[in-house]
XYZ file of C-alpha atoms in Angstrom:
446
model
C 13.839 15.584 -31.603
C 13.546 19.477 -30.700
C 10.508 19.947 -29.083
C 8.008 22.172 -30.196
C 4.878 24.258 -29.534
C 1.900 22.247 -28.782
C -1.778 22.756 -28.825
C -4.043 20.342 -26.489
C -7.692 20.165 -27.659
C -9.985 18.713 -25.696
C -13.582 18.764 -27.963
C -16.346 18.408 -25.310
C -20.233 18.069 -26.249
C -20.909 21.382 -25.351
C -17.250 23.323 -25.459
C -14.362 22.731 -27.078
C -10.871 23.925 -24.354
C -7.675 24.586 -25.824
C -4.198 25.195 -24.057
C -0.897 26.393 -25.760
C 2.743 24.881 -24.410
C 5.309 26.646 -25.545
C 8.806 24.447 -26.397
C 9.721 24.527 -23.166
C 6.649 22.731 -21.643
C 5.502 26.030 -20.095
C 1.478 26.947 -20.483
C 1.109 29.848 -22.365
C -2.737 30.147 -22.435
C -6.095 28.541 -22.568
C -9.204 29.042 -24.817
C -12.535 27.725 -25.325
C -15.326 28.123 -27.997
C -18.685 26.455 -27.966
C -18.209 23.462 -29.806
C -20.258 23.585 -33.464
C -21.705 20.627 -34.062
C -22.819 20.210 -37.777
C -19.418 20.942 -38.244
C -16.865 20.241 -35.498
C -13.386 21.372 -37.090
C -15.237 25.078 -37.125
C -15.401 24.829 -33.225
C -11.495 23.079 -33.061
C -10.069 25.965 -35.490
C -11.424 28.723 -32.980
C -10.022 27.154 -30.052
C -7.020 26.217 -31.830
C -6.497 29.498 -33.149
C -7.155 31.300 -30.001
C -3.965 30.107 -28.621
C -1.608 30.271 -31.234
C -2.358 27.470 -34.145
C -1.529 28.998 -37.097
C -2.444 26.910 -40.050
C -4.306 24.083 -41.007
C -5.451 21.515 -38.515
C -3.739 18.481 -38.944
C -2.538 15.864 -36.135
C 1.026 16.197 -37.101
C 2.536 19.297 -38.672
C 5.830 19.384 -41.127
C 8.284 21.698 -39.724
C 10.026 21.971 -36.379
C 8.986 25.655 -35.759
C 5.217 24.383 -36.349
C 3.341 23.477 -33.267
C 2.145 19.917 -32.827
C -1.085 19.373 -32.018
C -3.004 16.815 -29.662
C -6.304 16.233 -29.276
C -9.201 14.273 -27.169
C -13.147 14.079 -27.606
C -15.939 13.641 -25.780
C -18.053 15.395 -28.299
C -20.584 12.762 -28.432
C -22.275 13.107 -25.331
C -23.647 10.341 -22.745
C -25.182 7.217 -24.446
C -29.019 7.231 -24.955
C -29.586 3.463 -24.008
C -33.038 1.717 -25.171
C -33.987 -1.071 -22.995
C -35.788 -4.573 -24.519
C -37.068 -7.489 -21.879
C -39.964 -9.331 -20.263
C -41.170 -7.523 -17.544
C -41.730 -3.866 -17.511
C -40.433 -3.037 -13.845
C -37.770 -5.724 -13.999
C -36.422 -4.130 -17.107
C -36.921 -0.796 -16.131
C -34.758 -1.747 -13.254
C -32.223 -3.725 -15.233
C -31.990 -0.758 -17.626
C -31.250 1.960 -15.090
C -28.834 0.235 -12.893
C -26.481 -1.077 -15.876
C -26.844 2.752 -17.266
C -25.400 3.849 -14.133
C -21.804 4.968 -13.990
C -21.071 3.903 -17.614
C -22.089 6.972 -19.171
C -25.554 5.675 -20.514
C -29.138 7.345 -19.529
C -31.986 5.413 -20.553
C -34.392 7.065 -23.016
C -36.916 4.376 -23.630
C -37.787 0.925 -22.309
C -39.892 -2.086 -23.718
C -41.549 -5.087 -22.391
C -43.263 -7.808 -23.177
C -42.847 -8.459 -27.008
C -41.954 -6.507 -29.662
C -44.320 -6.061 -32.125
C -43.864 -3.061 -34.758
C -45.205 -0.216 -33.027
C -42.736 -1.248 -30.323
C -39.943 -0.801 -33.025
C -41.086 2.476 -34.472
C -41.192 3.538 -30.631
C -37.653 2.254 -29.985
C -36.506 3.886 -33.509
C -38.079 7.346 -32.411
C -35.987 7.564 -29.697
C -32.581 7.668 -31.084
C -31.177 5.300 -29.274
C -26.979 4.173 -29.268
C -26.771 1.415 -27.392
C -30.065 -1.307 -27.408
C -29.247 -3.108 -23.846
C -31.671 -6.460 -24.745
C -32.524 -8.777 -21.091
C -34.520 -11.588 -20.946
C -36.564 -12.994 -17.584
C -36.765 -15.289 -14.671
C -40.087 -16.985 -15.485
C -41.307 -20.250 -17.859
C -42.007 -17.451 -21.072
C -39.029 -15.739 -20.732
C -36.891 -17.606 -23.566
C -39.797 -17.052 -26.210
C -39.692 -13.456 -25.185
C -36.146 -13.230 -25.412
C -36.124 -15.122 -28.916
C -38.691 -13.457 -30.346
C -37.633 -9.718 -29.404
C -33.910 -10.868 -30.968
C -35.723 -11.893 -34.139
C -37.284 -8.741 -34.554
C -34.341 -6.852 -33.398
C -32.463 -8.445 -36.172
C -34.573 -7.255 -38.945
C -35.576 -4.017 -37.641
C -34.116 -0.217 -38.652
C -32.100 -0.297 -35.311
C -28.869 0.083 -36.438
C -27.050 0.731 -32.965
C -25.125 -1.932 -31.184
C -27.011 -4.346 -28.840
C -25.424 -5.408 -25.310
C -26.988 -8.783 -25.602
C -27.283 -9.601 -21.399
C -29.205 -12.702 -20.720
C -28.772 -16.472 -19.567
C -26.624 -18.898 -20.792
C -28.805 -21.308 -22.649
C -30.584 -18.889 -24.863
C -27.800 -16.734 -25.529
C -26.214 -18.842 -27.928
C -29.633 -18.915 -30.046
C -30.113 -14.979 -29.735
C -26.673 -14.532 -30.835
C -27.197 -16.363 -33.888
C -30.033 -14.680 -34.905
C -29.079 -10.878 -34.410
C -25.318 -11.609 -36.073
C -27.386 -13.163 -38.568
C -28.229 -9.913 -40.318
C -24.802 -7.733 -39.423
C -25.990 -6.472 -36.233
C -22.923 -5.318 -33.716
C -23.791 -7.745 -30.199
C -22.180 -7.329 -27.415
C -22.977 -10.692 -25.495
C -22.592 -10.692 -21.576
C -23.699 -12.510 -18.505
C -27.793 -12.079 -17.672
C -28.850 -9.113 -15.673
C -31.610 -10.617 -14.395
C -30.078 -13.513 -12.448
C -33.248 -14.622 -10.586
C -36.610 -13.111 -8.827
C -35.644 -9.789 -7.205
C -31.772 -10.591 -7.591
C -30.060 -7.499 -10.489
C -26.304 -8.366 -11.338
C -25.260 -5.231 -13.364
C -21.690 -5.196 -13.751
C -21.215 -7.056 -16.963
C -23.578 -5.648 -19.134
C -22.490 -2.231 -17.686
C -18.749 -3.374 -18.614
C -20.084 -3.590 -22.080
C -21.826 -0.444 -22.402
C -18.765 1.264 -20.759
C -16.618 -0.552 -23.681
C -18.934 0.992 -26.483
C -18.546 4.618 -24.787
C -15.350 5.314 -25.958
C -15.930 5.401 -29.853
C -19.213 6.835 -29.126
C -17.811 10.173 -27.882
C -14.659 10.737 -30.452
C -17.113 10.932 -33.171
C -19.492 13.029 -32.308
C -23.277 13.141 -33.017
C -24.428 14.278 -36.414
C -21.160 15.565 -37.702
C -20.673 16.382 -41.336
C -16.874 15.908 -40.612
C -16.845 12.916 -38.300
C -13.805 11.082 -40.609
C -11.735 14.312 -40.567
C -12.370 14.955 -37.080
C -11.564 10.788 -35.884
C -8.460 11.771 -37.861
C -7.502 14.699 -35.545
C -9.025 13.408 -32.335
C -8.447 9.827 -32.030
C -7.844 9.253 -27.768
C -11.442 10.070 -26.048
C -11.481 12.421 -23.451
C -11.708 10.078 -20.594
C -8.643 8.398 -21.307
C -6.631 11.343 -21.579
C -7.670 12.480 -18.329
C -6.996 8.789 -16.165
C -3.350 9.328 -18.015
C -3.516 13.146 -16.382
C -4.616 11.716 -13.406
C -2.480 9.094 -12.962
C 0.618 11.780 -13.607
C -1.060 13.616 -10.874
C -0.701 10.600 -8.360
C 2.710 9.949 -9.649
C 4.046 13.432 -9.207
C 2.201 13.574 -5.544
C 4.535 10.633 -4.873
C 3.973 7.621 -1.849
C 2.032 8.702 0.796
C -0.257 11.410 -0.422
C -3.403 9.608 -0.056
C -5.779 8.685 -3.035
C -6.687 11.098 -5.631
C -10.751 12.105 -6.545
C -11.248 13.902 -9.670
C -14.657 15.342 -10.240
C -15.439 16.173 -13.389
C -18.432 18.150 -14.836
C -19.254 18.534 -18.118
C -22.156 19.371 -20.063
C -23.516 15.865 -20.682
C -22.109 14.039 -18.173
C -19.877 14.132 -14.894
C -16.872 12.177 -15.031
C -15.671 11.155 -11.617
C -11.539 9.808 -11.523
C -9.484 8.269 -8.693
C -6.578 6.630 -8.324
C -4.483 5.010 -5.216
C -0.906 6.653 -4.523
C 2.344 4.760 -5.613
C 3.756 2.297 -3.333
C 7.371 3.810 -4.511
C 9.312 6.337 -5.818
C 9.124 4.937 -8.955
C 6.032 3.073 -8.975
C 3.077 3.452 -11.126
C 0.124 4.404 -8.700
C -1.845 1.232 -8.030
C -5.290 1.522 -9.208
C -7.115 3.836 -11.320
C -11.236 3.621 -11.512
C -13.776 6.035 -13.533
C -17.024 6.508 -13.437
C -19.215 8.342 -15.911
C -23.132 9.650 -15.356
C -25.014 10.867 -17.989
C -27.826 11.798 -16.350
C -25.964 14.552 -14.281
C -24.421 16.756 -17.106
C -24.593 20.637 -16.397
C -26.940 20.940 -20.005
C -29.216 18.868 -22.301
C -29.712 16.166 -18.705
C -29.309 18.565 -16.164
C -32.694 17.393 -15.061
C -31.167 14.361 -13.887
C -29.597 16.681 -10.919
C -32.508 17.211 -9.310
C -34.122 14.308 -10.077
C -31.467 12.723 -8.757
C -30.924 15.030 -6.075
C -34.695 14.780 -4.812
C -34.332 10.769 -4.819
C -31.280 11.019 -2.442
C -32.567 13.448 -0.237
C -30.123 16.431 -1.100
C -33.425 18.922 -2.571
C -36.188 19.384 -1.192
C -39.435 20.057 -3.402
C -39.166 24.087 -2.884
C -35.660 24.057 -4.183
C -36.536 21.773 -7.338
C -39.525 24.232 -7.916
C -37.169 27.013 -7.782
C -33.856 25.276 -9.669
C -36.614 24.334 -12.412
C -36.584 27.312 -14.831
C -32.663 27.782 -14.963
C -32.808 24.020 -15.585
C -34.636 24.427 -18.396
C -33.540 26.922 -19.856
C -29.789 25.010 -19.510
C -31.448 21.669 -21.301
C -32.615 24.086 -24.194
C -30.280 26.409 -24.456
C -26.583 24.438 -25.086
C -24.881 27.902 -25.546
C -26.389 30.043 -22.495
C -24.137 31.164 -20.095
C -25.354 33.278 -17.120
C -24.583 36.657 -16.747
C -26.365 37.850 -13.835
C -25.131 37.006 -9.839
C -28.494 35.124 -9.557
C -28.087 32.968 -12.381
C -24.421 32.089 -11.525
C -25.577 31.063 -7.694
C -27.716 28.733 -9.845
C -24.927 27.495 -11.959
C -22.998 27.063 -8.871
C -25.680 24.831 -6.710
C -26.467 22.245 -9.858
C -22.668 21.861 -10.046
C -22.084 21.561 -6.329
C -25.361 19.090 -6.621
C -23.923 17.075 -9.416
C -20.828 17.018 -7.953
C -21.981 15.267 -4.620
C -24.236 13.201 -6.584
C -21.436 11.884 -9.433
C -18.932 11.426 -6.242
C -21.435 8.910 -4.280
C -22.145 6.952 -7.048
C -18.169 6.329 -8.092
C -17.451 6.005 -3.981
C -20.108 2.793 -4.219
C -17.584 0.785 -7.026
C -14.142 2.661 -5.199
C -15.273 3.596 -1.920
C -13.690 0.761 0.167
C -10.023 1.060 -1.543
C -10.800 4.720 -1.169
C -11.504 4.510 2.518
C -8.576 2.356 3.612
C -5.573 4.569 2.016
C -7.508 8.001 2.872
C -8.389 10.529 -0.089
C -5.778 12.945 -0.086
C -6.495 15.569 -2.636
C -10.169 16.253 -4.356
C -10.151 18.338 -8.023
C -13.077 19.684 -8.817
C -12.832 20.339 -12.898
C -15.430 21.856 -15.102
C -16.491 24.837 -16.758
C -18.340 26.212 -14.098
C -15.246 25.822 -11.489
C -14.112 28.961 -13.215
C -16.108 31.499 -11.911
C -14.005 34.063 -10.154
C -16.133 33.904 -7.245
C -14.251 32.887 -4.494
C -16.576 33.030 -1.887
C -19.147 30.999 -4.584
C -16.772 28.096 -5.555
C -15.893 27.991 -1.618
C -19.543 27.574 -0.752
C -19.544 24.705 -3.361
C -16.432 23.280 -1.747
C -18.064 23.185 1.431
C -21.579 21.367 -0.092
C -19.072 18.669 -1.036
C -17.059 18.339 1.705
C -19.510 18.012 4.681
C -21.881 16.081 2.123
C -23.478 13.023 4.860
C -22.143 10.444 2.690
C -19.359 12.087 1.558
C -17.984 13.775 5.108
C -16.264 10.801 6.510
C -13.962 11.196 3.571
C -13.379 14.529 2.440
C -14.696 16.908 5.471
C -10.548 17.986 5.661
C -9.341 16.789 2.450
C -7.402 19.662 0.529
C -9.359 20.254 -2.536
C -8.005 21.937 -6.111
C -10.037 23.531 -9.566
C -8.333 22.302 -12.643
C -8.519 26.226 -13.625
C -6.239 25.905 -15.772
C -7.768 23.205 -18.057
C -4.827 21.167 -17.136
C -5.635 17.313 -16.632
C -6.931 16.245 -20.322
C -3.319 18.003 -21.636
C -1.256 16.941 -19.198
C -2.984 12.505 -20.146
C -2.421 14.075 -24.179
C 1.729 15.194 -23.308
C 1.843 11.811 -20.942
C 1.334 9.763 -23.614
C 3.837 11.376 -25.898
C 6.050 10.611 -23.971
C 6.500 14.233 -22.584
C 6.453 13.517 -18.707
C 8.134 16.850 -17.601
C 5.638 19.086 -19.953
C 2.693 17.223 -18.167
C 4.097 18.134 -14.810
C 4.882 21.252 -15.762
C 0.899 21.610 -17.045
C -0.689 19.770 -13.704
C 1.464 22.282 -11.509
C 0.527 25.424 -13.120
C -3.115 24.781 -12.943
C -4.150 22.757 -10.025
C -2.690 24.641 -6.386
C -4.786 22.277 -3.432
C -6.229 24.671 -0.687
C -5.588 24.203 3.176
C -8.146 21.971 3.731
């Protein structure tokens, strides 16, 4: 087949990036426009258009001089996660460490039994994901039973992660698949007193992420749009990664992608190949949505405060541009003072998103040696060099982070090149996504 122009789309929560390839595999420009979310196409076309789409959108077009067009979302955001158990702190707990890294932030949590003021509270806040948990004590099955009874009949239509102990799970199966409800059944969080086993139920809210963020929330053209976007966004990027790694070749050391969007921050790595013609080894992601750049941007200094990185004066002083970020979707700032601003949340969420993914990848990490870090985002793209080199710095002699990456060579995606280069990968097109990767991402000295 001749190749053709192509258009890569990736549709983010807050922006929607576009890059042109000519038929050669050769960039030919980039694009973004906020992304419009009543109706999402009106976003795509502007993008689309910017760089050369002329005509309809349509995942495949009819004639060899049209361009062919690929596309990604992660227009749905982070996952608002509800949490249902026993104990309030226990399930608090439970709640925020299976949120972690699976791009989940919890937005409500309820204990003890649910009675319906409980479910017009759980209702209220919108959640996508209902993670239910039982307890560790002699009342913690009628809890559990109860709570799954209600669940089953109540307005709730999102999917439960079901994550509780064997010998009531069977029961509480039965009785939310009893009316329709989507359950997600994993091991028990709450193993015993004091003792939090994540993993699984985070597995499972990881799983439901995917389909969450092609859609899109509140669309009006959510079965046109799944139509045109059908890959999300994070696994076009592990397939840009992993071409990264590949084209880097044996020997490079480990690849860290940082990643930081609006609603969340995406962190990628991967280990090098062993060979020439090896696929690289392993390939992990991470994804926090409570470290986005704009509706949780709170979460940075939160965050940040909890693991020592701010100190109260600096969250006083970060707290108005925060704000205004988490209100405004669209604001971009204009002045030096408000760009500084831009720049130290990112740099924050940045060191913040990278400790969390170094606690699941940090010992495989360790023992090859990190070779290259790409720092990807929106704000990455300020032409302030002296800026994005002070945010460089923040992340290199990070405490935590310094043993790794304090003379690691580090690249900006400027070039809005990884989430194409995944999109051409899996066409097939290996040389265009080289072609891409190179053009945009040019490591510094270190």
């Amino acid at each position: 087949m001749t190749p053709r122009p192509t258009v890569c789309l990736d549709v983010g929560s807050g922006w929607v990036k576009a890059l042109g390839i000519d038929a050669d595999g050769d960039p030919t420009g980039c694009a973004q426009h906020l992304t419009t979310p009543h109706d999402l196409l009106e976003g795509v076309l502007a993008a689309a258009t910017a760089v050369g789409l002329d005509g309809p959108l349509t995942p495949r077009r009819g004639s060899e001089s049209d361009a062919e067009l690929l596309a990604c979302s992660s227009a749905g955001g982070g996952l608002r996660l509800a949490v249902v158990g026993q104990d309030r702190l226990a399930t608090t707990e439970a709640g925020y460490r299976v949120a972690r890294s699976a791009g989940a932030r919890v937005v409500h949590v309820q204990a003890g039994l649910l009675e319906p003021g409980g479910v017009r509270a759980l209702r209220a806040s919108r959640p996508d994901v209902v993670l239910l948990v039982d307890g560790v004590d002699a009342a913690a099955e009628g809890t559990l039973l109860r709570n799954a009874a209600r669940l089953a009949r109540a307005r709730v239509r999102a999917p439960i992660v079901l994550a509780v102990h064997a010998p009531v799970r069977s029961d509480a199966l039965a009785l939310l698949k009893s009316t329709g409800r989507t359950v997600l059944a994993t091991d028990a969080v709450l193993r015993s007193a004091g003792e939090v086993v994540p993993e699984p139920a985070r597995a499972a809210v990881a799983e439901l992420l995917g389909g969450h963020l092609v859609g899109g929330r509140g669309s009006a053209t959510t079965a046109r749009f799944r139509r045109l976007a059908r890959q999300a966004t994070p696994g076009a990027v592990r397939r840009g990664v992993i071409e990264l790694a590949r084209s880097r070749g044996a020997g490079a050391g480990a690849l860290l992608v940082i990643d930081v969007g609006s609603s969340t921050t995406d962190v990628y790595s991967a280990l090098p190949p062993t060979g020439p013609d090896d696929e690289p080894e392993v390939n992990w992601s991470t994804a926090e949505a409570d470290l986005g750049m704009r509706p949780t941007s709170a979460g940075i200094l939160t965050e940040g405060q909890s693991e020592g990185l701010v100190d109260p004066v600096e969250a006083d002083l970060l707290m108005p541009a925060v704000l205004r970020l988490a209100e405004e979707t669209d604001f971009l700032p204009d002045d030096p003072g408000g760009r500084a601003e831009d720049r130290r949340l990112v740099a924050l969420a940045s060191v913040l998103a990278a400790r969390r993914h170094l606690r699941v990848a940090g010992e495989a990490l360790g023992e090859v040696g990190i070779g290259l870090v790409v720092l990807s985002g929106g704000v990455f793209r300020q032409p302030d060099q002296v800026g994005m080199e002070a945010v460089r710095r923040t992340v290199r002699t990070d405490p935590v982070l310094r043993g790794l990456l304090e003379h690691c060579p580090m690249a900006v995606d400027d070039g809005f090149a990884l989430a194409p280069a995944g999109l051409l990968a899996g066409r097939g097109r290996i040389k265009a996504a080289r072609t891409v990767l190179d053009a945009a991402i040019a490591p510094d000295a270190g």
